[in-house]
PDB file of C-alpha atoms in Angstrom:
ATOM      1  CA  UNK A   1      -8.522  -8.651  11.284  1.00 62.00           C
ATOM      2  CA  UNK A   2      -5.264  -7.104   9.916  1.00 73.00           C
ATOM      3  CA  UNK A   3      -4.457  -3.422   9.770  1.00 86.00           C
ATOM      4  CA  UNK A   4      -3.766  -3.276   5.940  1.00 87.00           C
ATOM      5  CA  UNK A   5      -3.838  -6.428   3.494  1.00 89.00           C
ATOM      6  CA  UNK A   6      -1.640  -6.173   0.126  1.00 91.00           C
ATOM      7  CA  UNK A   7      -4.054  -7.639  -2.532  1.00 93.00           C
ATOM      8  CA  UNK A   8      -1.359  -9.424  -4.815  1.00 91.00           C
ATOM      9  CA  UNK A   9      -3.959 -11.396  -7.014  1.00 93.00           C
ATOM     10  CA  UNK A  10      -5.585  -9.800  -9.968  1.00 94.00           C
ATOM     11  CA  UNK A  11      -8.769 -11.313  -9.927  1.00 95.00           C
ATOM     12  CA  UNK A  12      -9.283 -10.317  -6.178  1.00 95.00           C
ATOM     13  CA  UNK A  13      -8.005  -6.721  -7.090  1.00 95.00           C
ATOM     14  CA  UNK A  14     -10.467  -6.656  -9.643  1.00 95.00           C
ATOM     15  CA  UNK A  15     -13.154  -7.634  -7.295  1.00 95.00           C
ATOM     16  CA  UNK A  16     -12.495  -5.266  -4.759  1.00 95.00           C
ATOM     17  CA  UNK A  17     -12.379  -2.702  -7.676  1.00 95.00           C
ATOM     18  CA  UNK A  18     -16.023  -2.960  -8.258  1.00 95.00           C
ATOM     19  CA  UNK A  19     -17.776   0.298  -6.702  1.00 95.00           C
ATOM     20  CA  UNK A  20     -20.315  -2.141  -4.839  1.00 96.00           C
ATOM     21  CA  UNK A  21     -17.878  -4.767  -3.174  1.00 96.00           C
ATOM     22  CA  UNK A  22     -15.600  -1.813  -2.457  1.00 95.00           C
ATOM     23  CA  UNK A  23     -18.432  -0.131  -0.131  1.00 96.00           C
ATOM     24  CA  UNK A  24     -19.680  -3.483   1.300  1.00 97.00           C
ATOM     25  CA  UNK A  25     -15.614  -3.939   2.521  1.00 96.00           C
ATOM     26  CA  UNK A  26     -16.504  -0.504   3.487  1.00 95.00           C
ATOM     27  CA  UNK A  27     -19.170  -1.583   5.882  1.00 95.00           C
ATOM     28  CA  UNK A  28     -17.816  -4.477   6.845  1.00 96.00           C
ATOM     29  CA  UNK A  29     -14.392  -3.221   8.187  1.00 93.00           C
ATOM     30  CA  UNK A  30     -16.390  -0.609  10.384  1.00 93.00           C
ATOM     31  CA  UNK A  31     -18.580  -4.112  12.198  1.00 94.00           C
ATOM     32  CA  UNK A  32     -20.027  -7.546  11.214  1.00 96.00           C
ATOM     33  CA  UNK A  33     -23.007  -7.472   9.677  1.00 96.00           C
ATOM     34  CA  UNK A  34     -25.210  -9.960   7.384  1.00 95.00           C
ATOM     35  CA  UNK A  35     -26.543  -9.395   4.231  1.00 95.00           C
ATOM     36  CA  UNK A  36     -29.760  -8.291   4.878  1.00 94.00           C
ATOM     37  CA  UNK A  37     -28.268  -5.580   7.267  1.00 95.00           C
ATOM     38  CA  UNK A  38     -26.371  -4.728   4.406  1.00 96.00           C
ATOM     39  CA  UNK A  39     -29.122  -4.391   1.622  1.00 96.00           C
ATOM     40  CA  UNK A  40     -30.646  -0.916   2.887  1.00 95.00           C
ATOM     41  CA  UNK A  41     -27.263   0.637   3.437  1.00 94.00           C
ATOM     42  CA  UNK A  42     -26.131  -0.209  -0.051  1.00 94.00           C
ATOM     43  CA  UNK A  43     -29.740   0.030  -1.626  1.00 95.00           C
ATOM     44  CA  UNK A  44     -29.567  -3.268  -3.131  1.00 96.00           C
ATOM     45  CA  UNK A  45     -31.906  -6.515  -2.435  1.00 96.00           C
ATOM     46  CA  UNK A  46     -30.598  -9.196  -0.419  1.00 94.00           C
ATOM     47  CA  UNK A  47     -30.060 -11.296  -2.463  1.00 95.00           C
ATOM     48  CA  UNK A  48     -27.274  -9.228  -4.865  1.00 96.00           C
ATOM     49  CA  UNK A  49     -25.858  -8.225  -1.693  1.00 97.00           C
ATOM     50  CA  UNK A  50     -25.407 -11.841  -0.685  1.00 96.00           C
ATOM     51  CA  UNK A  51     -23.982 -12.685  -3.966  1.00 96.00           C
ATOM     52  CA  UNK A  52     -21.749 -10.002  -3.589  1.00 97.00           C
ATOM     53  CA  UNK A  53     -20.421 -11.237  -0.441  1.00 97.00           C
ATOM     54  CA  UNK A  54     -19.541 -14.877  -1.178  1.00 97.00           C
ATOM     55  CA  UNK A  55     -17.818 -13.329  -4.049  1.00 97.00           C
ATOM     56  CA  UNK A  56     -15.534 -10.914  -1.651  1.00 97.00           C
ATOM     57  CA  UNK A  57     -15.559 -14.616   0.303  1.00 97.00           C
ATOM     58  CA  UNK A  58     -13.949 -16.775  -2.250  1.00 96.00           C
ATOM     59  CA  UNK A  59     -11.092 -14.204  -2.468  1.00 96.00           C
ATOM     60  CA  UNK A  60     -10.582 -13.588   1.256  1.00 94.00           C
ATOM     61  CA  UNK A  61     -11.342 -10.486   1.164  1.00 96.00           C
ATOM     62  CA  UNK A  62     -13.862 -10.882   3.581  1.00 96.00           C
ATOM     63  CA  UNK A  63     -14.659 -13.309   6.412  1.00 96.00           C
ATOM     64  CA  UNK A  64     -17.101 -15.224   8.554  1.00 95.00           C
ATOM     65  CA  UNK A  65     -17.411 -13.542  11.612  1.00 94.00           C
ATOM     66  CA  UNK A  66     -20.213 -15.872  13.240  1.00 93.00           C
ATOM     67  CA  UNK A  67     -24.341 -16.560  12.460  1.00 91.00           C
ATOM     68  CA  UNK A  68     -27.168 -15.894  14.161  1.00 88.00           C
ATOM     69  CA  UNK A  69     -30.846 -17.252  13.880  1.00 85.00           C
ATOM     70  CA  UNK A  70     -33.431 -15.082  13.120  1.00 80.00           C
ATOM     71  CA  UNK A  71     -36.866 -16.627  13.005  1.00 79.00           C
ATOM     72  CA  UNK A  72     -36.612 -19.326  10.757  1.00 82.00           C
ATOM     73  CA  UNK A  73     -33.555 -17.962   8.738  1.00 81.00           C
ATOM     74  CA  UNK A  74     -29.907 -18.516   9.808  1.00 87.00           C
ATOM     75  CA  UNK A  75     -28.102 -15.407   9.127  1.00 91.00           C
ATOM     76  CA  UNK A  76     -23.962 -15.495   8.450  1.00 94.00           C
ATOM     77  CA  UNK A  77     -22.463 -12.350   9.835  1.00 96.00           C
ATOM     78  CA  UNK A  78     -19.594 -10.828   7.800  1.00 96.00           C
ATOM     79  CA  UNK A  79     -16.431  -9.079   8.359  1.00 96.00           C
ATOM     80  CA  UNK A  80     -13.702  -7.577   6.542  1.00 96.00           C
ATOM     81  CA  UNK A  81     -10.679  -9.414   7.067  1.00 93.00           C
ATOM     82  CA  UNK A  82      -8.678  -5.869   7.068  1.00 92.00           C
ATOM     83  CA  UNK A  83      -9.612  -2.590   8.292  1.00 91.00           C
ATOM     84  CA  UNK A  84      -7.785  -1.256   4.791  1.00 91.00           C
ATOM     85  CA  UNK A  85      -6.965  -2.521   1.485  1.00 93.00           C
ATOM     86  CA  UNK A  86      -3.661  -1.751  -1.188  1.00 92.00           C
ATOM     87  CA  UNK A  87      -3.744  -3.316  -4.264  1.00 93.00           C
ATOM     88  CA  UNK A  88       0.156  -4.730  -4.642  1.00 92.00           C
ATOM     89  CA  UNK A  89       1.520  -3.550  -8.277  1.00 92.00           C
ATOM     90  CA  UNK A  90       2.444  -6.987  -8.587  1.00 89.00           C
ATOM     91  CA  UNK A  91      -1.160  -8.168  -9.774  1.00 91.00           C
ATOM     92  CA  UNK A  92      -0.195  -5.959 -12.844  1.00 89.00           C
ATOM     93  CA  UNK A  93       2.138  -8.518 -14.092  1.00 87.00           C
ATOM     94  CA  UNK A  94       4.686  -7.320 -16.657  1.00 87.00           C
ATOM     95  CA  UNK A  95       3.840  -3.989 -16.936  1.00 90.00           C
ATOM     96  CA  UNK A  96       4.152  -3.173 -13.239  1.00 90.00           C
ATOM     97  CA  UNK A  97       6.495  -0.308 -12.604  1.00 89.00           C
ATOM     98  CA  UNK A  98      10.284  -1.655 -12.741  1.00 89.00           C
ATOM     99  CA  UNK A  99      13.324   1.161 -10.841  1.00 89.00           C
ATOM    100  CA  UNK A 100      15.729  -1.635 -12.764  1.00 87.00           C
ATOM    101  CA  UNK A 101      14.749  -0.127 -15.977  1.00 86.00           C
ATOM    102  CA  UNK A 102      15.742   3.508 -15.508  1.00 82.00           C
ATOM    103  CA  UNK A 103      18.088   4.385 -12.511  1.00 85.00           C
ATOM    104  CA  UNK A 104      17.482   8.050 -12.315  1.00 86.00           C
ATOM    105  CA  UNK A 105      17.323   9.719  -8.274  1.00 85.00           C
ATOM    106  CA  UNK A 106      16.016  12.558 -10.337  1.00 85.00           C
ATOM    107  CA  UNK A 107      13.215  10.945 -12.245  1.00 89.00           C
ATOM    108  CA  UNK A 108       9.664  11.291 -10.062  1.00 90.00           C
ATOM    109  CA  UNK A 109       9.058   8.354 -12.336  1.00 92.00           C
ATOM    110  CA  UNK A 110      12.016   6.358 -10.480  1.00 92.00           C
ATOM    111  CA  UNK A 111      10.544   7.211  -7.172  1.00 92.00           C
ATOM    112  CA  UNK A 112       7.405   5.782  -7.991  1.00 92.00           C
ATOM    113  CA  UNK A 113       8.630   2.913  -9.395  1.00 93.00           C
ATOM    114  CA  UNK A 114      10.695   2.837  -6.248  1.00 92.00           C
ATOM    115  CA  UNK A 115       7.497   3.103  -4.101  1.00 92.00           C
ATOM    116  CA  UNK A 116       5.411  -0.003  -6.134  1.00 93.00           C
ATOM    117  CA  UNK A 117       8.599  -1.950  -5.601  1.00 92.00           C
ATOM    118  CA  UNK A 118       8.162  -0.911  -1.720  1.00 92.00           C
ATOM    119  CA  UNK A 119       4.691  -2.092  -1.422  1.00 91.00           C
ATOM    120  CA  UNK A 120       5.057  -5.390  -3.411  1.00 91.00           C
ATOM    121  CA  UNK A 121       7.867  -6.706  -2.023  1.00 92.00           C
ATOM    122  CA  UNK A 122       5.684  -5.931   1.303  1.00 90.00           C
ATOM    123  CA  UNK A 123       2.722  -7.441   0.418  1.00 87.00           C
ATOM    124  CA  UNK A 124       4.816 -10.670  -0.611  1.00 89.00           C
ATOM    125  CA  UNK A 125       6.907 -10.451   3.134  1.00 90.00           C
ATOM    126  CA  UNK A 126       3.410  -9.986   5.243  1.00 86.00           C
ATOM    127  CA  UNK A 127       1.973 -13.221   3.252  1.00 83.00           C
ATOM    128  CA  UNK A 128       5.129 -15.088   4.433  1.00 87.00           C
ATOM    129  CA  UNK A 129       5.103 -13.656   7.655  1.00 86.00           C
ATOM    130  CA  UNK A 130       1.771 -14.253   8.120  1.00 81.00           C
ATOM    131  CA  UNK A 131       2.170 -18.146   7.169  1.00 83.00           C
ATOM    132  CA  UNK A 132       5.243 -18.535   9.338  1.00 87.00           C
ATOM    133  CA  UNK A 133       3.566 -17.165  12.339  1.00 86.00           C
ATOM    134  CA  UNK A 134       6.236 -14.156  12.803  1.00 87.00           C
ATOM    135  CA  UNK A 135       6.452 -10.739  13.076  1.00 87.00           C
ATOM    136  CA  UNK A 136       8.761  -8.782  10.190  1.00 86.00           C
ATOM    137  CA  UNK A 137      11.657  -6.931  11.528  1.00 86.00           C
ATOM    138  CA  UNK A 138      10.724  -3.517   9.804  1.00 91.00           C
ATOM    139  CA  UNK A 139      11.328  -0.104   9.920  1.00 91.00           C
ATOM    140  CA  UNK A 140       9.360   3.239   9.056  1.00 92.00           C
ATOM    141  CA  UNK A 141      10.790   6.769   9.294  1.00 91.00           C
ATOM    142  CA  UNK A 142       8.484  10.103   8.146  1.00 92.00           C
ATOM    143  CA  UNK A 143       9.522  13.622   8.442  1.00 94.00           C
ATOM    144  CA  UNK A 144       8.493  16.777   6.723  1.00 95.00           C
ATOM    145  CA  UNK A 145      11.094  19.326   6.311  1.00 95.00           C
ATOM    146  CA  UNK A 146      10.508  22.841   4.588  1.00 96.00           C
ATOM    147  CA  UNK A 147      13.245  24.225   2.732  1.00 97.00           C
ATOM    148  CA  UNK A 148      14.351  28.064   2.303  1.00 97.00           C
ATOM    149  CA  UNK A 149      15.224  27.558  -0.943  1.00 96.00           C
ATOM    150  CA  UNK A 150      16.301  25.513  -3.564  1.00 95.00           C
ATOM    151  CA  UNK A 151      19.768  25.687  -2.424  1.00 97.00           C
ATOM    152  CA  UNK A 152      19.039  24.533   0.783  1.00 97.00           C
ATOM    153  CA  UNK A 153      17.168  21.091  -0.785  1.00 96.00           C
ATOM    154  CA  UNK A 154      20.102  20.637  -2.954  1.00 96.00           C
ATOM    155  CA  UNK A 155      22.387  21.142  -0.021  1.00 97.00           C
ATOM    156  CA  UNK A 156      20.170  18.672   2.136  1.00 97.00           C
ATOM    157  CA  UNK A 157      19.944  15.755  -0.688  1.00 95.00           C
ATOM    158  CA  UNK A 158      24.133  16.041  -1.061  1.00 96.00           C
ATOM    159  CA  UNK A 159      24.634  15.435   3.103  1.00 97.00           C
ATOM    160  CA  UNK A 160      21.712  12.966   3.045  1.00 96.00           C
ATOM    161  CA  UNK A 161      23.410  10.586   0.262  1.00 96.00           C
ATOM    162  CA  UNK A 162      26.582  11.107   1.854  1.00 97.00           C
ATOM    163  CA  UNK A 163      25.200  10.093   5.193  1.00 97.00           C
ATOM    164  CA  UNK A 164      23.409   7.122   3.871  1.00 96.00           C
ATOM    165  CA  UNK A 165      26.143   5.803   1.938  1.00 96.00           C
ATOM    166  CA  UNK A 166      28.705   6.099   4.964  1.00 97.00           C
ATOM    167  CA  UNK A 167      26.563   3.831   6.943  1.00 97.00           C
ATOM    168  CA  UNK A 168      25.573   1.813   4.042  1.00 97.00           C
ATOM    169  CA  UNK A 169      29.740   1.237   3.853  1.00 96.00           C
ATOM    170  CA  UNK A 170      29.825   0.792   7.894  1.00 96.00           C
ATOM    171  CA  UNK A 171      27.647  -1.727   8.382  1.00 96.00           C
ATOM    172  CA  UNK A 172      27.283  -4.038   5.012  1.00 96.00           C
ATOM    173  CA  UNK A 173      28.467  -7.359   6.269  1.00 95.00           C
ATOM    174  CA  UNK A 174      28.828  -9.110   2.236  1.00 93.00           C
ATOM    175  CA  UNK A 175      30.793 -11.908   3.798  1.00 93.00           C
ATOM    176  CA  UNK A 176      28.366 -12.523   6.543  1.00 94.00           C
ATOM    177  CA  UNK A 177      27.227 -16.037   6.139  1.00 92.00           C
ATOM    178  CA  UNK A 178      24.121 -15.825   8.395  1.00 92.00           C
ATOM    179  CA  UNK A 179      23.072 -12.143   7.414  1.00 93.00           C
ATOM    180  CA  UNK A 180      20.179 -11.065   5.930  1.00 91.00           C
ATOM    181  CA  UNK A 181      20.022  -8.564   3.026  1.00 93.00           C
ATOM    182  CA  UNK A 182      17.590  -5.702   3.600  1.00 94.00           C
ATOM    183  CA  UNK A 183      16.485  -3.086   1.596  1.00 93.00           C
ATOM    184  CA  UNK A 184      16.705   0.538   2.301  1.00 94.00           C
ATOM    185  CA  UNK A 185      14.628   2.948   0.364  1.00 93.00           C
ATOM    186  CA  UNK A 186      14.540   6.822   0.962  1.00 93.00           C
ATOM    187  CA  UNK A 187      12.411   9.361  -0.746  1.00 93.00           C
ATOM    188  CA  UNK A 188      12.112  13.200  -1.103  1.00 92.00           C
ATOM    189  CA  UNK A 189       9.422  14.924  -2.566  1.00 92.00           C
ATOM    190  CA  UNK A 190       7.044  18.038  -2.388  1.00 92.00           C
ATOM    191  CA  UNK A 191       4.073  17.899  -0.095  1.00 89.00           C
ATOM    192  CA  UNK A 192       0.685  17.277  -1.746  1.00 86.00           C
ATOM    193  CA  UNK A 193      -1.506  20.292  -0.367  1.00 81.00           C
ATOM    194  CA  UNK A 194      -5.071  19.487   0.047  1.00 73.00           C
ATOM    195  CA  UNK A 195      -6.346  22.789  -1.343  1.00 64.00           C
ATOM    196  CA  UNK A 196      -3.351  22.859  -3.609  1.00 53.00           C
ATOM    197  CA  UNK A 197      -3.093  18.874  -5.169  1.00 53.00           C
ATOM    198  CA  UNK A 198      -1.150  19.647  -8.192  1.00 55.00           C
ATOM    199  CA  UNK A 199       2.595  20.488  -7.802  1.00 53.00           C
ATOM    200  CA  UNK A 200       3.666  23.934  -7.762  1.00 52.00           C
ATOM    201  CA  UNK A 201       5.011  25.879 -10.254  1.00 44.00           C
ATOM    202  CA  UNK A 202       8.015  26.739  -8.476  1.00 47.00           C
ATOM    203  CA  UNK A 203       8.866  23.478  -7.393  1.00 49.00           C
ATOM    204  CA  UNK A 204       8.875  22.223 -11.286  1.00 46.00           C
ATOM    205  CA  UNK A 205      11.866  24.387 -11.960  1.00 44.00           C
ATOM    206  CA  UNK A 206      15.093  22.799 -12.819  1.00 43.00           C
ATOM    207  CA  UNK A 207      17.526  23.336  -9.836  1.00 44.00           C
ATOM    208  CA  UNK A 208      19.676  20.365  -9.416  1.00 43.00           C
ATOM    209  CA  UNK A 209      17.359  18.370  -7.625  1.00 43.00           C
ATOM    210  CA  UNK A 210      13.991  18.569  -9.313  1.00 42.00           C
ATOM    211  CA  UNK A 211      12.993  14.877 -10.651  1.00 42.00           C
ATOM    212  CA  UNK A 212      13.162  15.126 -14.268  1.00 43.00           C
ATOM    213  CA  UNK A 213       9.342  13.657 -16.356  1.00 38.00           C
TER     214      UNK A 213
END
């Protein structure tokens, strides 16, 4: 079982969509289990639940895990074949977000589209990766910083982007016949409060660094 599988085709995205599939993956990433284990915790009959799962099957979303015999009845034990799910904005097609179209750092738009870029290019590496029988050579960096003022963020955006781009300068190899190209993507945004989800007031002011809607 994998940590977290990128779905990047839209007809398993829309199957794990449903509200019913989604809480048998549910089950299934917590522990095997067969579809008549399944039934009462999901309030269906058997027999939907079944369907249900050779559905989730055919899209390898889930996976068999093993069977058992039970009186007279074979049973096929299920499992989810990740403990967590992302749908890649890839199975969108053409109207997946696109950072090509509008290049604004400002833009919280940009930094989404950013992000959906992030997570499909990703899902499409693990697939390889996966295939090929290697491990990615990755890396993840997440901070939270709390600034006195808006002066302070502006200050902090102009030394990171100054930072960036000196090592950006130091170590791109364009000549290098045998390098790799990676991507390096860096974002800055408010914290999402739990008791507070929506952004705050202040933070929607226009100070220099505020992404523009």
């Amino acid at each position: 079982m994998f940590d977290v599988t990128v779905i990047e085709d839209p007809a398993a995205a829309a199957v794990s969509l449903d509200p019913v599939r989604a809480r048998l993956l549910a089950e299934l990433a917590a522990g095997p289990a067969s579809a008549a284990m399944l039934a009462p915790k999901v309030g269906l009959p058997r027999q939907k639940v079944n369907y249900h799962l050779k559905t989730l099957e055919k899209h390898g979303l889930v996976e068999l895990a093993g069977e058992r015999r039970k009186g007279n009845v074979t049973e096929r034990l299920m499992r989810a074949s990740a403990a967590a799910y992302v749908i890649s904005p890839g199975a969108l097609g053409a109207v997946q977000p696109d950072p090509d179209r509008d290049r604004d750092r400002l833009s919280a738009h940009w930094l989404i589209a950013l992000a959906a870029r992030l997570l499909r290019d990703m899902g499409a590496l693990l697939t390889g990766a996966a295939k090929a029988r290697k491990r990615l050579a990755t890396f993840g960096l997440d901070a939270e910083v709390r600034f006195a003022s808006a002066a302070d963020r502006a200050a902090f955006v102009t030394e990171l982007t100054q930072g960036v781009e000196g090592l950006v300068r130091r170590y791109h190899a364009a000549d290098a016949v045998d390098g790799r190209d990676h991507r390096l993507v860096i974002a800055l945004h408010p914290k999402v409060r739990d008791e507070e989800p929506r952004l705050p007031i202040s933070d929607q002011e226009t100070d220099g660094v505020t992404g523009h809607e």
